[in-house]
XYZ file of C-alpha atoms in Angstrom:
178
model
C -1.083 18.019 -13.212
C -2.240 19.230 -9.853
C -0.633 22.698 -10.489
C -2.681 22.980 -13.694
C -5.736 22.054 -11.777
C -4.837 24.648 -9.086
C -4.434 27.391 -11.751
C -7.636 26.482 -13.340
C -9.557 26.524 -10.019
C -7.965 29.827 -8.955
C -8.894 31.409 -12.405
C -12.459 30.039 -12.230
C -12.919 32.339 -9.111
C -12.708 35.228 -11.467
C -15.521 34.025 -13.866
C -19.133 35.029 -13.294
C -20.832 32.467 -11.009
C -23.592 32.345 -8.552
C -22.538 33.066 -4.931
C -20.894 30.133 -3.201
C -20.758 27.968 -6.408
C -16.918 27.500 -6.460
C -14.733 24.511 -6.879
C -12.293 24.986 -4.084
C -13.929 22.393 -1.650
C -14.022 19.882 -4.573
C -10.322 20.673 -5.115
C -9.733 20.112 -1.433
C -11.431 16.651 -1.634
C -9.471 15.786 -4.671
C -6.183 16.918 -3.079
C -6.964 14.897 0.085
C -7.694 11.775 -1.855
C -4.530 12.057 -4.179
C -1.857 13.885 -2.397
C -0.094 12.864 0.870
C 0.810 15.114 3.769
C 0.836 18.773 3.981
C 0.790 19.128 0.068
C -3.018 18.293 0.222
C -3.570 21.126 2.477
C -1.532 23.507 0.519
C -3.651 23.155 -2.518
C -7.069 24.681 -1.297
C -5.007 27.264 0.751
C -2.761 28.477 -2.075
C -5.716 28.760 -4.506
C -7.730 30.892 -2.134
C -4.728 32.949 -1.043
C -3.514 33.502 -4.605
C -6.871 34.363 -5.948
C -7.708 36.566 -2.994
C -4.446 38.457 -3.286
C -4.978 39.030 -7.141
C -8.594 39.974 -6.293
C -7.394 42.454 -3.655
C -4.886 44.067 -6.007
C -7.220 44.267 -8.934
C -10.160 45.405 -6.723
C -12.517 42.385 -8.007
C -15.773 42.533 -6.143
C -16.170 39.335 -3.892
C -12.453 38.631 -3.909
C -9.676 39.925 -1.754
C -9.040 40.395 2.007
C -11.834 41.302 4.598
C -12.380 40.795 8.334
C -9.426 38.517 9.300
C -11.213 36.183 11.711
C -14.161 35.503 9.169
C -11.740 35.214 6.392
C -9.698 32.581 8.431
C -12.878 30.561 9.260
C -13.779 30.549 5.505
C -10.354 29.161 4.758
C -10.657 26.639 7.542
C -13.950 25.517 6.170
C -12.452 24.879 2.949
C -9.407 23.219 4.151
C -11.596 20.851 6.191
C -12.477 19.051 2.910
C -8.859 17.607 2.613
C -9.275 15.101 5.469
C -12.673 14.235 3.995
C -10.866 13.402 0.770
C -8.765 10.987 2.603
C -11.861 9.038 3.138
C -12.497 8.840 -0.598
C -9.229 6.845 -1.056
C -11.385 3.944 0.229
C -13.951 4.503 -2.461
C -12.283 2.827 -5.323
C -14.772 0.178 -6.135
C -18.087 0.861 -7.953
C -20.173 -0.194 -5.064
C -18.703 2.625 -3.050
C -19.178 5.422 -5.613
C -21.887 6.911 -3.417
C -19.156 8.175 -1.145
C -18.339 10.895 -3.502
C -21.528 12.938 -3.516
C -22.063 11.972 0.264
C -18.640 13.284 1.107
C -19.154 16.488 -1.068
C -22.385 17.128 0.903
C -20.501 16.686 4.292
C -17.784 19.111 2.984
C -20.455 21.744 2.088
C -22.085 21.375 5.429
C -18.789 21.627 7.385
C -18.072 24.837 5.236
C -21.593 26.152 6.043
C -21.190 25.718 9.730
C -17.559 26.961 10.041
C -17.798 29.932 7.739
C -20.920 31.308 9.157
C -19.664 30.748 12.691
C -16.809 32.957 11.502
C -19.178 35.584 10.579
C -20.525 35.789 14.066
C -16.922 35.699 15.471
C -15.887 38.469 13.108
C -18.577 40.804 14.357
C -20.975 40.555 11.383
C -23.734 39.404 13.516
C -24.191 39.738 17.358
C -22.208 37.180 19.376
C -25.130 35.421 20.835
C -27.435 32.430 20.292
C -29.948 34.722 18.575
C -27.094 36.313 16.445
C -25.896 32.836 15.419
C -29.360 31.607 14.710
C -29.965 34.725 12.538
C -26.693 34.215 10.745
C -27.298 30.569 9.928
C -30.952 31.432 8.859
C -29.691 34.016 6.586
C -27.216 31.812 5.032
C -29.639 28.932 4.076
C -30.038 30.002 0.496
C -26.188 30.159 0.043
C -25.939 26.663 1.683
C -28.096 25.231 -1.174
C -25.752 26.905 -3.755
C -22.738 25.578 -1.998
C -24.086 22.007 -2.167
C -24.985 22.263 -5.871
C -21.550 23.849 -6.692
C -19.458 21.205 -4.538
C -21.564 18.342 -6.094
C -21.132 19.537 -9.467
C -17.416 20.273 -9.313
C -16.641 17.070 -7.230
C -18.210 15.095 -10.039
C -16.451 17.099 -12.755
C -12.946 16.901 -11.085
C -13.000 13.371 -10.066
C -14.659 12.294 -13.181
C -12.156 14.112 -15.477
C -9.282 12.596 -13.482
C -10.798 9.036 -13.754
C -11.494 9.470 -17.449
C -7.931 10.683 -18.225
C -6.456 7.925 -15.985
C -8.471 5.327 -18.072
C -7.406 6.665 -21.328
C -3.864 6.795 -20.221
C -4.089 3.202 -19.004
C -5.883 2.142 -22.284
C -3.218 3.831 -24.413
C -0.380 2.376 -22.366
C -1.831 -1.115 -22.810
C -2.191 -0.621 -26.552
C 1.418 0.565 -26.749
C 2.674 -2.536 -24.865
C 0.771 -4.943 -27.291
C 2.203 -3.420 -30.491
């Protein structure tokens, strides 16, 4: 099931969408919540790497390889959602459902901070306090889009998983009573 989700998320990067509205961080939260060990980190990394590789080969604008330090920081910012997903394993009760959107916003914030710091390290902005402030200021509109996308996709991925799990459980119970 995870492999199908990974393929769908990688494919979604090729669909038209507003800048920074992607489901990779939500997938990282999901993987962190439901997969153990290194496999959880493999999920967002493989989605990013495979879609960037295909984007590079096909010449898709916005996908592909670019300044290595900046790219590494983007990947690190997305992988940071995996340990946050581990926190969500504690959110199984209805009284703790607020953790899903809260954790999604934290993941968006970490991505914002790490990826934009990567732009400064990669030479897109001067490596100074003023350069860092300029970079973060210029990125504020994208931060709002990141939060919106991560919230939407976190609700979609976890909601779809929960719905399918409930249906599977209900059909299993029904089969046992027959």
